[in-house]
mmCIF file of C-alpha atoms in Angstrom:
data_model
loop_
_atom_site.group_PDB
_atom_site.id
_atom_site.type_symbol
_atom_site.label_atom_id
_atom_site.label_comp_id
_atom_site.label_asym_id
_atom_site.label_seq_id
_atom_site.Cartn_x
_atom_site.Cartn_y
_atom_site.Cartn_z
ATOM 1 C CA UNK A 30 5.296 -65.543 -36.479
ATOM 2 C CA UNK A 31 8.546 -63.766 -35.685
ATOM 3 C CA UNK A 32 10.297 -65.372 -38.670
ATOM 4 C CA UNK A 33 7.478 -64.201 -40.954
ATOM 5 C CA UNK A 34 7.803 -60.654 -39.620
ATOM 6 C CA UNK A 35 11.564 -60.694 -40.177
ATOM 7 C CA UNK A 36 11.164 -61.968 -43.749
ATOM 8 C CA UNK A 37 8.598 -59.231 -44.438
ATOM 9 C CA UNK A 38 10.898 -56.553 -42.984
ATOM 10 C CA UNK A 39 13.748 -57.881 -45.151
ATOM 11 C CA UNK A 40 11.593 -57.729 -48.293
ATOM 12 C CA UNK A 41 10.310 -54.288 -47.281
ATOM 13 C CA UNK A 42 13.876 -52.983 -47.052
ATOM 14 C CA UNK A 43 14.758 -54.572 -50.409
ATOM 15 C CA UNK A 44 11.763 -52.810 -51.965
ATOM 16 C CA UNK A 45 12.957 -49.464 -50.627
ATOM 17 C CA UNK A 46 16.462 -50.161 -51.915
ATOM 18 C CA UNK A 47 15.114 -50.951 -55.386
ATOM 19 C CA UNK A 48 13.154 -47.702 -55.554
ATOM 20 C CA UNK A 49 15.752 -45.345 -54.115
ATOM 21 C CA UNK A 50 18.709 -47.137 -55.716
ATOM 22 C CA UNK A 51 17.090 -46.995 -59.149
ATOM 23 C CA UNK A 52 16.273 -43.344 -58.638
ATOM 24 C CA UNK A 53 19.821 -42.443 -57.649
ATOM 25 C CA UNK A 54 21.347 -44.530 -60.447
ATOM 26 C CA UNK A 55 19.290 -42.700 -63.083
ATOM 27 C CA UNK A 56 19.299 -39.293 -61.406
ATOM 28 C CA UNK A 57 20.863 -37.390 -64.324
ATOM 29 C CA UNK A 58 18.571 -38.992 -66.909
ATOM 30 C CA UNK A 59 15.430 -39.625 -64.847
ATOM 31 C CA UNK A 60 13.271 -42.600 -65.699
ATOM 32 C CA UNK A 61 11.321 -45.290 -63.879
ATOM 33 C CA UNK A 62 12.886 -48.724 -64.094
ATOM 34 C CA UNK A 63 11.196 -52.080 -63.839
ATOM 35 C CA UNK A 64 12.926 -52.623 -60.478
ATOM 36 C CA UNK A 65 11.506 -49.373 -59.136
ATOM 37 C CA UNK A 66 8.025 -50.566 -60.117
ATOM 38 C CA UNK A 67 8.645 -53.966 -58.495
ATOM 39 C CA UNK A 68 10.087 -52.239 -55.426
ATOM 40 C CA UNK A 69 7.032 -49.987 -55.119
ATOM 41 C CA UNK A 70 4.682 -52.968 -55.218
ATOM 42 C CA UNK A 71 6.884 -54.862 -52.766
ATOM 43 C CA UNK A 72 6.867 -51.907 -50.384
ATOM 44 C CA UNK A 73 3.085 -51.578 -50.503
ATOM 45 C CA UNK A 74 2.304 -55.279 -50.088
ATOM 46 C CA UNK A 75 4.875 -56.003 -47.381
ATOM 47 C CA UNK A 76 3.934 -52.809 -45.550
ATOM 48 C CA UNK A 77 0.283 -53.835 -45.429
ATOM 49 C CA UNK A 78 1.238 -57.327 -44.263
ATOM 50 C CA UNK A 79 3.508 -55.914 -41.555
ATOM 51 C CA UNK A 80 0.697 -53.703 -40.275
ATOM 52 C CA UNK A 81 -1.626 -56.721 -40.252
ATOM 53 C CA UNK A 82 0.889 -58.708 -38.217
ATOM 54 C CA UNK A 83 1.364 -55.800 -35.827
ATOM 55 C CA UNK A 84 -2.408 -55.499 -35.374
ATOM 56 C CA UNK A 85 -2.546 -59.171 -34.375
ATOM 57 C CA UNK A 86 0.160 -58.612 -31.738
ATOM 58 C CA UNK A 87 -0.019 -56.919 -28.360
ATOM 59 C CA UNK A 88 1.800 -53.711 -29.284
ATOM 60 C CA UNK A 89 0.022 -50.471 -30.015
ATOM 61 C CA UNK A 90 0.096 -49.037 -33.515
ATOM 62 C CA UNK A 91 0.174 -45.377 -34.471
ATOM 63 C CA UNK A 92 -2.672 -45.488 -36.981
ATOM 64 C CA UNK A 93 -2.147 -41.882 -38.065
ATOM 65 C CA UNK A 94 1.489 -42.615 -38.971
ATOM 66 C CA UNK A 95 0.429 -45.763 -40.842
ATOM 67 C CA UNK A 96 -2.183 -43.718 -42.724
ATOM 68 C CA UNK A 97 0.401 -41.130 -43.771
ATOM 69 C CA UNK A 98 2.809 -43.868 -44.888
ATOM 70 C CA UNK A 99 0.028 -45.613 -46.824
ATOM 71 C CA UNK A 100 -0.869 -42.427 -48.693
ATOM 72 C CA UNK A 101 2.784 -41.828 -49.584
ATOM 73 C CA UNK A 102 3.178 -45.467 -50.656
ATOM 74 C CA UNK A 103 0.126 -45.196 -52.912
ATOM 75 C CA UNK A 104 1.578 -42.045 -54.509
ATOM 76 C CA UNK A 105 4.841 -43.940 -55.139
ATOM 77 C CA UNK A 106 3.019 -46.946 -56.643
ATOM 78 C CA UNK A 107 0.836 -44.799 -58.902
ATOM 79 C CA UNK A 108 3.768 -42.646 -60.045
ATOM 80 C CA UNK A 109 5.896 -45.753 -60.641
ATOM 81 C CA UNK A 110 3.081 -47.374 -62.633
ATOM 82 C CA UNK A 111 2.611 -44.322 -64.837
ATOM 83 C CA UNK A 112 6.344 -43.809 -65.293
ATOM 84 C CA UNK A 113 6.996 -47.467 -66.038
ATOM 85 C CA UNK A 114 4.179 -47.569 -68.595
ATOM 86 C CA UNK A 115 5.607 -44.508 -70.339
ATOM 87 C CA UNK A 116 9.117 -46.004 -70.332
ATOM 88 C CA UNK A 117 7.839 -49.309 -71.755
ATOM 89 C CA UNK A 118 6.068 -47.470 -74.570
ATOM 90 C CA UNK A 119 9.271 -45.554 -75.413
ATOM 91 C CA UNK A 120 7.702 -42.285 -74.306
ATOM 92 C CA UNK A 121 9.655 -39.807 -72.277
ATOM 93 C CA UNK A 122 9.156 -40.055 -68.537
ATOM 94 C CA UNK A 123 8.659 -36.554 -67.124
ATOM 95 C CA UNK A 124 11.467 -35.587 -64.749
ATOM 96 C CA UNK A 125 9.003 -34.635 -62.044
ATOM 97 C CA UNK A 126 7.323 -38.024 -62.204
ATOM 98 C CA UNK A 127 10.606 -39.921 -62.083
ATOM 99 C CA UNK A 128 11.852 -37.832 -59.181
ATOM 100 C CA UNK A 129 8.514 -38.203 -57.397
ATOM 101 C CA UNK A 130 8.955 -41.980 -57.287
ATOM 102 C CA UNK A 131 12.367 -41.828 -55.625
ATOM 103 C CA UNK A 132 11.789 -38.684 -53.585
ATOM 104 C CA UNK A 133 8.488 -39.817 -52.112
ATOM 105 C CA UNK A 134 9.988 -43.215 -51.286
ATOM 106 C CA UNK A 135 12.812 -41.424 -49.504
ATOM 107 C CA UNK A 136 10.280 -39.315 -47.585
ATOM 108 C CA UNK A 137 8.421 -42.494 -46.629
ATOM 109 C CA UNK A 138 11.648 -43.971 -45.262
ATOM 110 C CA UNK A 139 12.253 -40.780 -43.264
ATOM 111 C CA UNK A 140 8.727 -40.953 -41.835
ATOM 112 C CA UNK A 141 9.332 -44.563 -40.781
ATOM 113 C CA UNK A 142 12.630 -43.746 -39.098
ATOM 114 C CA UNK A 143 12.028 -40.367 -37.488
ATOM 115 C CA UNK A 144 8.333 -40.499 -36.541
ATOM 116 C CA UNK A 145 8.405 -42.392 -33.275
#
């Protein structure tokens, strides 16, 4: 079970890197890349699986924190979906939408790190 948790944490971190890295790489000409979309889905799925594993364990879980992170993750996934669809259809991705994907992911990372 510990190996599974470590693999999920690894994939979770890779998802965050894909979102934030893509955002920073395209900061001057904001868009939503395919890797940001994949990273957003990876973050959501692995996050839910990590919470499920934690619920099966003995440790206590801060459900309010998990709820806040889930809401932020859903905003990131929805914004990434909309932005990616626009980019695929050769439509302009609004700057606010592109920055919302990366910025909200960064906020979600901050919540994970600083909310103890």
